XYZ file of C-alpha atoms in Angstrom:
681
model
C -40.438 92.866 63.222
C -37.625 91.276 65.259
C -34.887 93.077 67.094
C -31.326 92.404 66.199
C -29.524 91.746 69.562
C -25.833 91.378 68.621
C -23.457 90.433 65.818
C -19.981 88.978 65.908
C -17.555 87.171 63.606
C -15.678 84.048 64.589
C -12.171 83.521 63.272
C -12.922 79.957 62.119
C -15.445 78.373 59.740
C -18.270 76.238 61.153
C -19.406 72.895 59.715
C -23.104 72.457 58.817
C -25.211 71.555 61.798
C -22.230 71.196 64.167
C -22.729 73.881 66.776
C -24.059 73.768 70.323
C -24.397 75.981 73.348
C -23.623 74.644 76.831
C -22.903 75.767 80.337
C -19.490 74.090 80.710
C -18.234 76.066 83.728
C -21.498 76.022 85.702
C -22.157 79.746 85.433
C -21.950 81.099 81.850
C -22.871 79.805 78.378
C -20.328 78.900 75.713
C -20.775 78.570 71.965
C -19.063 75.425 70.728
C -18.486 74.769 67.021
C -16.689 72.205 64.848
C -14.153 73.597 62.399
C -11.665 72.116 59.922
C -9.308 69.148 60.535
C -11.146 67.737 63.524
C -10.897 70.870 65.654
C -13.500 72.175 68.102
C -13.465 75.683 69.535
C -15.309 76.907 72.629
C -16.254 80.642 72.697
C -17.346 82.064 76.057
C -18.313 85.774 75.796
C -18.641 86.277 79.622
C -15.258 84.731 80.420
C -12.170 86.912 79.766
C -8.439 86.401 80.091
C -5.877 88.813 81.499
C -5.840 90.920 78.312
C -9.622 91.410 78.543
C -10.317 89.444 75.317
C -13.071 86.947 74.948
C -11.722 83.560 75.820
C -11.619 80.909 73.078
C -10.445 77.344 73.763
C -9.470 74.924 71.031
C -9.836 71.188 71.284
C -7.912 68.925 68.879
C -9.946 65.779 68.326
C -7.898 64.760 65.250
C -10.754 62.647 63.876
C -13.622 63.270 61.573
C -16.441 64.729 63.688
C -19.972 63.705 62.691
C -21.911 65.486 65.414
C -21.681 67.355 68.739
C -24.079 68.023 71.571
C -24.003 69.418 75.107
C -25.952 68.792 78.221
C -25.907 67.412 81.789
C -25.263 63.682 81.976
C -24.091 63.575 85.654
C -26.290 65.480 88.205
C -23.392 65.478 90.655
C -21.247 67.411 88.157
C -23.668 70.433 88.029
C -22.433 71.590 84.645
C -22.770 70.560 80.992
C -20.371 68.292 79.201
C -19.518 68.230 75.544
C -20.408 65.084 73.526
C -18.457 64.458 70.302
C -19.453 61.717 67.846
C -17.002 60.298 65.295
C -17.144 57.479 62.783
C -16.162 54.897 65.393
C -16.551 56.346 68.944
C -18.304 58.696 71.321
C -16.356 61.062 73.539
C -17.827 62.814 76.625
C -15.526 65.713 77.546
C -15.440 67.939 80.599
C -14.454 71.349 79.100
C -13.956 73.026 82.483
C -11.417 70.454 83.793
C -10.014 69.501 80.394
C -10.511 65.764 80.811
C -12.421 62.900 79.294
C -15.422 61.612 81.237
C -15.605 58.520 79.014
C -14.492 57.366 75.612
C -16.818 54.721 74.167
C -16.172 52.683 70.999
C -19.189 52.601 68.669
C -18.314 50.169 65.789
C -21.086 51.449 63.418
C -20.317 55.108 64.104
C -22.076 58.014 65.783
C -24.128 59.978 63.180
C -26.409 61.963 65.534
C -26.155 62.910 69.197
C -28.750 63.951 71.737
C -28.527 64.223 75.518
C -30.903 61.692 77.006
C -30.502 58.317 78.638
C -28.546 56.355 76.041
C -25.291 56.257 78.010
C -24.775 57.055 81.673
C -22.065 59.270 83.102
C -19.518 56.431 82.920
C -20.251 55.497 79.352
C -22.233 52.361 80.227
C -25.133 51.556 77.889
C -28.496 52.408 79.455
C -30.754 52.373 76.388
C -30.679 50.527 73.093
C -33.118 50.104 70.163
C -32.962 49.847 66.419
C -34.284 51.696 63.331
C -34.457 50.547 59.738
C -31.496 52.606 58.499
C -28.742 55.031 59.500
C -29.975 57.646 61.944
C -29.657 61.229 60.658
C -31.362 63.248 63.333
C -33.041 62.980 66.731
C -35.260 65.089 68.974
C -37.436 64.831 72.091
C -41.089 65.867 71.876
C -44.332 65.281 73.772
C -45.819 63.293 70.878
C -48.561 61.585 72.892
C -49.413 64.617 75.080
C -48.768 62.409 78.147
C -46.251 62.892 80.988
C -42.702 62.548 79.717
C -41.385 62.902 76.209
C -40.946 60.524 73.326
C -37.840 60.151 71.137
C -38.236 61.270 67.514
C -35.763 59.581 65.120
C -35.231 60.470 61.470
C -33.322 58.081 59.154
C -32.049 57.625 55.681
C -34.930 55.285 54.765
C -37.310 58.338 54.777
C -38.920 57.283 58.053
C -39.745 59.323 61.140
C -40.068 56.890 64.048
C -41.482 57.797 67.446
C -40.107 55.772 70.318
C -41.678 55.478 73.792
C -38.845 53.819 75.700
C -37.669 50.987 73.419
C -41.002 50.609 71.550
C -41.716 52.398 68.252
C -45.282 53.688 68.753
C -45.534 55.430 65.408
C -43.822 55.403 62.043
C -44.321 58.173 59.501
C -43.044 57.616 55.966
C -41.827 60.678 54.105
C -40.883 61.167 50.459
C -37.111 61.700 50.998
C -34.370 61.330 53.567
C -35.206 63.008 56.887
C -32.347 65.369 57.805
C -33.653 67.509 60.704
C -36.283 67.283 63.505
C -37.202 69.713 66.278
C -40.041 69.982 68.833
C -42.510 72.888 68.520
C -44.956 72.513 71.381
C -47.379 69.881 72.635
C -47.464 67.074 70.043
C -46.231 69.296 67.181
C -42.782 68.963 65.698
C -40.922 70.331 62.727
C -39.048 68.354 60.115
C -36.761 68.911 57.109
C -35.952 66.622 54.135
C -33.000 66.411 51.803
C -35.161 67.391 48.787
C -35.687 70.909 50.241
C -38.920 70.296 52.150
C -39.725 71.659 55.643
C -42.954 71.365 57.555
C -44.770 70.608 60.774
C -46.589 67.530 62.016
C -49.254 67.602 64.665
C -49.002 64.109 66.061
C -48.949 61.744 63.025
C -50.904 64.239 60.849
C -48.967 66.626 58.621
C -50.166 70.211 59.244
C -48.267 71.897 56.393
C -45.127 71.706 54.316
C -43.251 73.916 51.861
C -40.573 73.029 49.326
C -37.597 74.930 48.032
C -34.913 74.238 45.462
C -32.364 74.922 48.213
C -31.371 72.563 51.017
C -32.541 73.141 54.626
C -29.436 72.968 56.782
C -31.061 73.360 60.238
C -34.405 73.986 61.946
C -35.443 75.041 65.470
C -38.498 76.543 67.247
C -38.786 79.765 69.296
C -41.471 82.342 70.053
C -39.949 85.275 68.199
C -43.274 87.149 67.761
C -44.108 87.256 71.483
C -47.578 85.771 71.033
C -46.899 82.751 73.243
C -46.652 80.279 70.357
C -43.314 79.121 68.982
C -42.557 79.609 65.292
C -40.505 77.273 63.021
C -37.054 78.674 62.404
C -35.062 77.382 59.418
C -31.584 77.983 57.954
C -30.856 77.236 54.298
C -27.883 76.378 52.059
C -28.281 79.704 50.177
C -27.745 81.728 53.348
C -31.422 82.436 54.026
C -32.849 82.498 57.561
C -36.614 82.182 57.834
C -39.286 82.360 60.484
C -42.557 80.636 59.578
C -45.972 80.461 61.322
C -46.466 77.075 63.004
C -50.139 77.111 61.953
C -49.940 77.862 58.224
C -46.288 77.854 57.255
C -46.460 81.462 56.088
C -43.193 83.416 56.182
C -43.230 86.010 58.994
C -39.585 87.119 58.736
C -36.549 86.367 56.617
C -32.989 87.584 56.285
C -30.141 86.635 53.930
C -26.537 86.028 54.904
C -23.433 85.804 52.767
C -22.865 82.076 53.463
C -24.918 78.932 54.144
C -26.486 78.786 57.614
C -24.724 76.213 59.817
C -26.986 76.250 62.917
C -29.856 78.111 64.534
C -29.664 77.918 68.336
C -31.734 79.335 71.184
C -30.207 80.446 74.508
C -29.520 83.349 76.891
C -26.094 83.617 75.260
C -25.145 87.043 76.708
C -26.350 86.195 80.252
C -28.718 89.133 80.506
C -31.845 87.140 81.379
C -33.350 87.237 77.869
C -33.288 84.208 75.610
C -32.158 84.907 72.034
C -32.109 83.175 68.691
C -28.507 82.776 67.482
C -27.961 82.291 63.738
C -24.510 80.933 62.793
C -23.176 80.777 59.214
C -20.591 78.436 57.866
C -18.071 81.334 57.386
C -18.269 82.157 61.155
C -20.787 85.047 61.228
C -23.008 84.986 64.293
C -26.124 87.111 64.709
C -28.597 87.186 67.544
C -32.311 88.096 67.539
C -34.533 89.114 70.523
C -38.187 88.315 70.975
C -40.553 91.081 69.865
C -41.799 93.376 72.671
C -45.163 92.346 74.141
C -46.356 95.956 73.783
C -46.408 95.624 70.020
C -48.131 92.238 70.103
C -51.237 93.621 68.349
C -49.132 95.206 65.630
C -47.444 91.862 65.151
C -50.723 90.045 64.862
C -52.046 92.596 62.310
C -48.800 92.296 60.384
C -49.087 88.470 60.496
C -52.596 88.631 59.112
C -51.577 91.056 56.393
C -48.541 88.961 55.532
C -50.685 85.753 55.404
C -53.272 87.445 53.076
C -50.509 88.789 50.798
C -48.744 85.378 50.827
C -51.956 83.581 49.974
C -52.522 85.895 47.020
C -48.903 85.513 45.855
C -49.173 81.715 46.207
C -52.402 81.719 44.132
C -50.752 83.901 41.526
C -47.753 81.532 41.317
C -50.118 78.522 40.959
C -52.011 80.217 38.091
C -48.880 81.175 36.325
C -47.498 77.603 36.512
C -50.812 76.270 35.299
C -50.878 78.613 32.270
C -47.289 77.744 31.541
C -48.132 74.088 31.593
C -51.071 74.566 29.265
C -48.912 76.595 26.864
C -46.274 73.861 26.861
C -48.931 71.416 25.754
C -49.880 73.853 22.909
C -53.244 74.498 24.501
C -54.658 77.921 25.432
C -57.396 78.163 28.019
C -59.628 81.167 27.646
C -61.757 82.591 30.535
C -64.662 84.989 30.034
C -68.255 85.561 31.043
C -69.559 83.977 27.889
C -72.871 82.089 28.130
C -71.009 79.040 26.829
C -68.753 78.964 29.895
C -69.197 76.179 32.378
C -70.608 77.250 35.750
C -68.195 77.903 38.555
C -69.957 75.371 40.866
C -69.497 72.509 38.412
C -68.609 69.255 40.167
C -66.924 66.079 38.938
C -66.622 62.524 40.206
C -63.075 61.153 40.612
C -62.126 57.673 41.851
C -59.521 54.916 41.396
C -60.307 51.825 39.330
C -58.282 48.658 39.906
C -57.858 46.395 36.847
C -57.394 42.702 37.506
C -56.424 41.938 33.913
C -52.894 43.348 34.325
C -52.982 44.352 38.026
C -52.801 48.031 37.228
C -54.736 51.122 38.339
C -56.234 54.085 36.614
C -58.027 57.254 37.675
C -61.561 57.742 36.392
C -62.963 61.278 35.972
C -66.670 61.838 35.261
C -68.408 65.076 34.485
C -71.964 66.040 33.589
C -73.354 64.477 30.450
C -73.462 67.796 28.617
C -69.806 68.646 29.223
C -66.486 67.255 28.090
C -63.181 66.804 29.858
C -60.343 68.545 28.006
C -57.314 67.832 30.239
C -56.137 67.173 33.822
C -53.166 68.439 35.727
C -51.942 65.943 38.315
C -49.878 67.040 41.360
C -48.273 64.376 43.553
C -45.119 64.447 45.631
C -42.978 61.317 45.734
C -45.407 58.611 44.520
C -45.322 59.376 40.781
C -42.426 59.796 38.331
C -42.777 63.591 38.426
C -44.443 66.014 40.836
C -46.672 67.576 38.128
C -48.000 65.765 35.043
C -50.368 66.919 32.264
C -52.850 64.561 30.625
C -54.768 65.937 27.586
C -57.957 64.255 26.335
C -58.501 65.225 22.642
C -61.929 63.514 22.409
C -63.491 65.622 25.212
C -65.929 63.058 26.472
C -67.796 63.197 29.788
C -65.608 60.328 31.110
C -61.807 60.294 30.991
C -59.117 57.902 32.217
C -55.433 58.148 32.873
C -53.063 55.467 34.285
C -51.974 55.705 37.901
C -48.415 54.286 37.960
C -47.267 54.519 41.550
C -43.608 54.126 42.338
C -43.754 54.170 46.121
C -46.007 52.742 48.865
C -47.035 55.386 51.349
C -50.077 57.460 52.276
C -50.514 60.818 50.508
C -53.064 62.944 48.647
C -53.012 63.343 44.828
C -54.345 66.766 43.733
C -56.134 67.168 40.431
C -57.175 70.167 38.365
C -59.626 69.010 35.709
C -60.471 71.288 32.685
C -64.164 70.882 31.887
C -66.125 72.550 29.089
C -68.896 72.199 26.564
C -68.077 70.214 23.384
C -66.377 72.394 20.654
C -66.270 75.401 23.052
C -63.150 77.476 23.594
C -64.056 78.218 27.171
C -63.179 75.826 30.043
C -63.436 75.738 33.767
C -60.782 74.251 36.062
C -62.332 71.988 38.765
C -60.231 70.887 41.656
C -60.383 67.376 43.142
C -58.305 65.196 45.479
C -57.651 61.471 45.651
C -56.435 60.194 49.048
C -54.040 57.245 48.795
C -53.481 54.814 51.689
C -50.273 52.941 52.297
C -51.733 49.808 50.659
C -53.846 51.380 47.933
C -51.409 50.141 45.296
C -52.554 46.506 45.798
C -55.102 45.208 43.291
C -57.520 42.363 44.312
C -56.676 39.061 42.682
C -59.049 36.274 41.600
C -58.754 33.339 44.089
C -56.459 30.465 43.112
C -54.205 27.920 44.818
C -51.011 29.941 44.503
C -49.682 31.586 47.657
C -46.312 33.031 48.796
C -44.222 30.635 50.858
C -43.246 33.280 53.397
C -45.757 34.303 56.121
C -46.382 35.791 59.551
C -49.016 34.164 61.800
C -50.720 35.538 64.919
C -53.877 35.296 67.002
C -56.510 38.072 66.934
C -59.663 37.793 69.063
C -62.070 39.466 66.696
C -64.622 38.774 63.989
C -64.466 38.344 60.238
C -66.603 41.460 59.868
C -64.024 43.624 61.609
C -61.224 42.011 59.587
C -63.071 42.756 56.317
C -63.734 46.314 57.504
C -59.986 46.737 58.010
C -59.374 45.369 54.486
C -61.804 47.891 53.001
C -60.190 50.773 54.895
C -56.541 49.794 54.276
C -56.732 48.590 50.625
C -59.590 50.884 49.537
C -61.705 47.900 48.489
C -65.440 47.322 48.630
C -65.745 43.875 50.263
C -67.924 44.457 53.327
C -71.301 44.335 51.544
C -70.313 41.429 49.268
C -68.751 39.073 51.778
C -70.301 35.884 53.139
C -69.624 36.075 56.918
C -71.051 32.601 57.641
C -67.814 30.885 56.482
C -65.225 29.702 58.993
C -62.356 31.125 57.002
C -61.999 34.316 54.929
C -59.200 34.720 52.440
C -58.303 37.632 50.152
C -55.514 37.820 47.562
C -53.847 40.909 46.124
C -51.065 41.798 43.660
C -48.919 44.934 43.959
C -49.387 47.282 41.018
C -45.848 48.573 41.745
C -43.754 45.338 41.571
C -46.447 42.632 40.893
C -45.697 40.975 44.258
C -48.485 38.658 45.510
C -50.067 39.071 48.914
C -52.618 36.762 50.612
C -54.454 37.528 53.871
C -56.346 34.767 55.672
C -58.579 34.934 58.785
C -59.642 31.713 60.554
C -62.618 32.532 62.654
C -62.650 29.243 64.600
C -59.001 29.527 65.714
C -58.883 33.398 65.670
C -55.702 33.193 63.595
C -54.565 35.703 60.965
C -52.011 34.657 58.351
C -50.306 37.239 56.137
C -48.500 35.535 53.259
C -45.946 37.691 51.487
C -42.285 37.422 50.507
C -41.686 41.039 51.758
C -40.983 41.061 55.532
C -41.256 44.876 55.656
C -44.748 44.801 54.113
C -45.850 42.115 56.596
C -44.693 44.320 59.487
C -46.570 47.336 58.112
C -49.688 45.222 57.781
C -49.409 43.867 61.314
C -48.990 47.357 62.774
C -51.890 48.800 60.689
C -54.247 45.935 61.640
C -53.252 46.244 65.333
C -53.961 49.939 65.257
C -57.305 49.449 63.550
C -58.473 46.791 66.000
C -56.983 48.520 69.058
C -54.602 45.625 69.865
C -52.019 46.642 72.479
C -50.156 43.291 72.810
C -49.459 40.877 69.983
C -46.968 38.019 69.598
C -46.391 36.248 66.267
C -44.378 33.553 64.562
C -43.051 33.905 61.033
C -41.023 32.236 58.365
C -39.233 34.218 55.634
C -36.737 31.737 54.153
C -35.211 34.041 51.548
C -34.735 36.963 53.867
C -33.285 34.739 56.643
C -30.886 33.235 54.153
C -29.677 36.743 53.177
C -29.524 37.625 56.852
C -27.321 34.617 57.584
C -24.914 35.780 54.844
C -24.851 39.254 56.452
C -23.992 37.712 59.845
C -21.146 35.766 58.249
C -19.847 38.977 56.722
C -19.944 40.752 60.091
C -17.953 37.902 61.646
C -15.363 38.010 58.879
C -15.040 41.799 59.041
C -14.560 41.664 62.822
C -11.903 39.022 62.445
C -10.154 41.086 59.718
C -10.289 44.172 61.947
C -8.495 42.323 64.762
C -5.871 40.957 62.374
C -5.246 44.380 60.824
C -4.983 45.990 64.276
C -2.461 43.410 65.365
C -0.384 44.009 62.189
C -0.463 47.766 62.745
C 0.655 47.288 66.355
C 3.614 45.130 65.176
C 4.684 47.611 62.534
C 4.367 50.475 65.034
C 6.788 48.699 67.341
C 9.176 48.089 64.451
C 9.027 51.737 63.414
C 9.917 52.894 66.953
C 12.896 50.520 66.959
C 14.115 51.775 63.561
C 13.838 55.462 64.631
C 15.932 54.741 67.721
C 18.435 52.703 65.683
C 18.659 55.479 63.044
C 19.228 58.172 65.648
C 21.970 56.123 67.357
C 23.690 55.595 64.011
C 23.391 59.348 63.212
C 25.074 60.196 66.555
C 27.883 57.713 65.781
C 28.065 59.208 62.275
C 27.481 55.754 60.706
C 25.764 57.070 57.600
C 25.333 53.690 55.942
C 23.304 52.456 58.945
C 21.334 55.689 58.934
C 20.398 55.267 55.303
C 19.412 51.603 55.785
C 17.299 52.422 58.812
C 15.397 55.164 56.971
C 14.948 52.907 53.868
C 13.279 50.390 56.111
C 11.250 53.211 57.723
C 10.053 54.379 54.297
C 8.981 50.800 53.377
C 7.182 50.289 56.748
C 5.448 53.661 56.313
C 4.045 52.615 52.965
C 2.889 49.315 54.473
C 1.268 51.211 57.361
C -0.586 53.496 54.927
C -1.800 50.421 53.042
C -2.932 48.769 56.275
C -4.864 51.899 57.336
C -6.572 51.997 53.937
C -7.558 48.324 54.349
C -8.792 49.094 57.845
C -10.903 51.972 56.566
C -12.477 49.870 53.839
C -13.104 47.009 56.284
C -14.742 49.418 58.724
C -16.957 50.807 56.013
C -18.095 47.342 54.948
C -18.637 46.409 58.636
C -20.861 49.452 59.187
C -22.944 48.607 56.101
C -23.400 45.029 57.362
C -24.342 46.192 60.883
C -26.960 48.498 59.312
C -28.482 45.416 57.647
C -28.458 43.571 60.979
C -30.327 46.458 62.649
C -32.744 46.660 59.695
C -33.575 42.905 60.125
C -34.214 43.412 63.859
C -36.427 46.361 63.090
C -38.426 44.339 60.520
C -38.791 41.448 62.944
C -39.927 43.753 65.775
C -42.662 45.202 63.533
C -44.226 41.727 63.383
C -45.054 42.179 67.096
C -46.887 44.753 69.183
C -46.340 46.070 72.741
C -44.153 44.280 75.262
C -43.416 41.470 72.756
C -41.899 44.006 70.367
C -39.740 45.670 73.097
C -38.626 42.290 74.494
C -37.594 41.129 71.024
C -35.313 44.126 70.480
C -33.688 43.701 73.935
C -33.178 39.903 73.423
C -31.738 40.367 69.920
C -29.244 42.852 71.311
C -28.188 40.414 73.989
C -27.843 37.599 71.467
C -25.627 39.763 69.228
C -23.409 40.772 72.173
C -23.025 37.085 73.106
C -22.439 36.188 69.442
C -25.188 33.628 69.750
C -26.567 33.535 66.217
C -28.714 30.469 66.761
C -30.710 32.239 69.449
C -30.939 35.360 67.250
C -32.529 33.376 64.423
C -35.027 31.743 66.846
C -35.903 35.166 68.277
C -36.618 36.630 64.894
C -38.788 33.643 63.876
C -40.686 32.983 67.084
C -40.339 36.161 69.102
C -38.899 34.333 72.116
C -35.896 32.076 72.617
């Protein structure tokens, strides 16, 4: 379907995800990759040296390289620069003139790099915000379908956050670490997870996803079919390159390489006016693909439809084979025939969640027609249960069956059921499909009112009614309070207990003062509730005050650790500098003694050098351990700022992040604590 444009082999291996294409000389594109031992090579096919060979430049960074990117950061320069991120700094390098534009220390390390407005051309900070954990990937996309683009950030805490300037306007919780993001078109973007999942979101709604036992190493988007709509391109750890439909996720094209795919890039690499897809493997193989000709667009569409139909049948076949295998494992054989005793195909069942206040647990209730019995159910869920597929047999075959719903995570998803229904004592059963949607707060079970309440809370004003507040409770917690609530009271209070960790939660609405109080010992949960309530009620600006004594005490300990790690870093650096000076003196002294043929002094000098070298190695090891601990503590600081910002909405949220950053720079911990508690200093 797709035309192979070119193929070449690089003389060096390429690290996973560390390749970029930039116009470093202002006229032609160069492929830049990270290889072993902190080396970077720049391959420019259009530029040739005197021998007529393709020119390759090598850059020795001599540090561990975490990421690279290319782009224009100075409009006056009129060419791209190369950005290199390491565990403790960011380098902007002018390849054409072989000089550093800036070299910026980043104490907590650079893990992902994207050309935007984070630093200006001189390395000065122009943009700063926080996420809940270490950033793994970033991308720009038109998430809101408004002028300008939003920043998409994936992190190790399984979150995809969408930032509009400094404000996080959307947070999407996934089931595993987010490793790759890429824009598709409009509000659609692709994503990849460390558990082998790739897929596409349309805004905050997942359009499709597929999962493999291999790891996705890179994703990108490009219109390879020539139909005007970009497809999702993916490279895998087993050397597979795939092109999938952005609508359905069906595979349109795939090819296998002899090594894992490092990167999939899109550019007019050969300078002939046609953009290509460039697939790069970790062993240095590079292959380019051209867009399909428009004249065969109809053939492509027909092929896509045929491929989709075939893929759907293959998918159905795989599902049925897995289902049969599961039944066989449970020593149960399902027989299908046209016997009069077989249940009708259009048989329906009722499925719902029942919350038990006795032990604050949940169970799924399945009900069928009175004349039929339920033999078994196959449960499919990704990330919220102990296993993705579970089998629950029901030997008694009654018309009502139960099985426990033991959730292990708190995020929105859909649980799929396949219920085996049949007549009593019959050997013929029909599989009925059903789905149970789970909200982010479904795992909370209503609690009987009492005087106990968590000591931690967040408090804020909401100009709305009790009716609307109760409507939100029904929607968020999947309760049935609206028709049973007395709205004539001045205050409404509802208590819950988490079925996951038995943590209490109390929500109070005072109608006279228009104040909402969320009482919980989990600051992250409080932030999620504030954001969900604000979205439901359409609140654009919200300021709050809070008190989380336990979390603030832990935060205070983290800040003390940061201070001690910084002090240790300065001490170690001073010791290293002193030993470096001593080493230089000993080398000079030893060389002078060698020239004078004073071998005793030579031996003594080199004995001292050997001792100092061992001490230097030990100091560098201490410095590395200290840096690692400092980075972990700084991640906790950023996480606390993120949690505190989620307790606010709109300008109050953005202002809090900016003020916290200023307080950290000024080492003003007192102001930082006040900001987190009250939102202002």
